[in-house]
C-alpha cells in the first residue's frame, strides 16, 4: 500500500485527488495539509511514502516545505504540483529536492501513474518536459571535455546519463543500447550513487549545470 500525503491549500483539489487515488487498491491517502507548515508536521507524524506538494500555499510555500520535509529521517518522495504559469518555480523545486512535478490539470491516469512511479523511485511523469525545463532554467558552465564532477563515471555510465537527459525511460535506454533493462537499472543506480543525488531528475540537473549537456541536448 502506498501511503500518500496531499498538500494543497484548495480543499476541492485535495478532495478530488483523494477520490481519484483512493479508488485504486494500492494507494491510501493518510493525511492532508492546507499549508506548508501543516505538510511538514503531517509528514513527520504519519510518515507517508509519497507527498503531492502544491507550490503556492499560505504560511509556508511548497518549496520551503519540501526542503524541510527532505531533512526528516527517512523522508518521502515529493512530487510538486504546478500549473503551466509556474514554470519559473519548477527548477527551484527540483533543486530543493523534489523528485519531479505533475501538472494540476493532468488526467487522472497520469496522477495515479505519478504516485506509483514516485513510490518505486522510478522517473516521474513526462521526463522529457522535466529535462526541457531544467535545460531552460539551469545555467551550465561551458567547458571542454568531461566536467570534473562527472569524471568518476565510466563511458557507459556517461552514455546512460546522456540518455536520461533526453527523458528516456530505463526500457527505452535498454532498447537503444541493446542491453537488458536490469543492466540499465544498475548503471542508473551507480550514477546516482557517484553523483550523490536522490534520483534521476537530480542527475539530469547535474548534467546541465556542469555543461555535460547544453541547450538542445548537445
Short mmCIF file of C-alpha atoms in Angstrom, two decimals, residues 5 36 42 58-59 72 92 122 136 139-140:
data_model
loop_
_atom_site.label_atom_id
_atom_site.label_comp_id
_atom_site.label_asym_id
_atom_site.label_seq_id
_atom_site.Cartn_x
_atom_site.Cartn_y
_atom_site.Cartn_z
CA UNK A 5 0.12 12.92 1.85
CA UNK A 36 3.36 24.19 4.17
CA UNK A 42 1.93 15.71 8.93
CA UNK A 58 -0.09 30.13 2.69
CA UNK A 59 2.16 30.40 5.78
CA UNK A 72 13.43 14.50 8.09
CA UNK A 92 13.78 25.72 -7.83
CA UNK A 122 11.31 5.47 -11.00
CA UNK A 136 15.77 26.30 -19.67
CA UNK A 139 22.95 27.84 -16.14
CA UNK A 140 25.51 25.31 -17.44
#
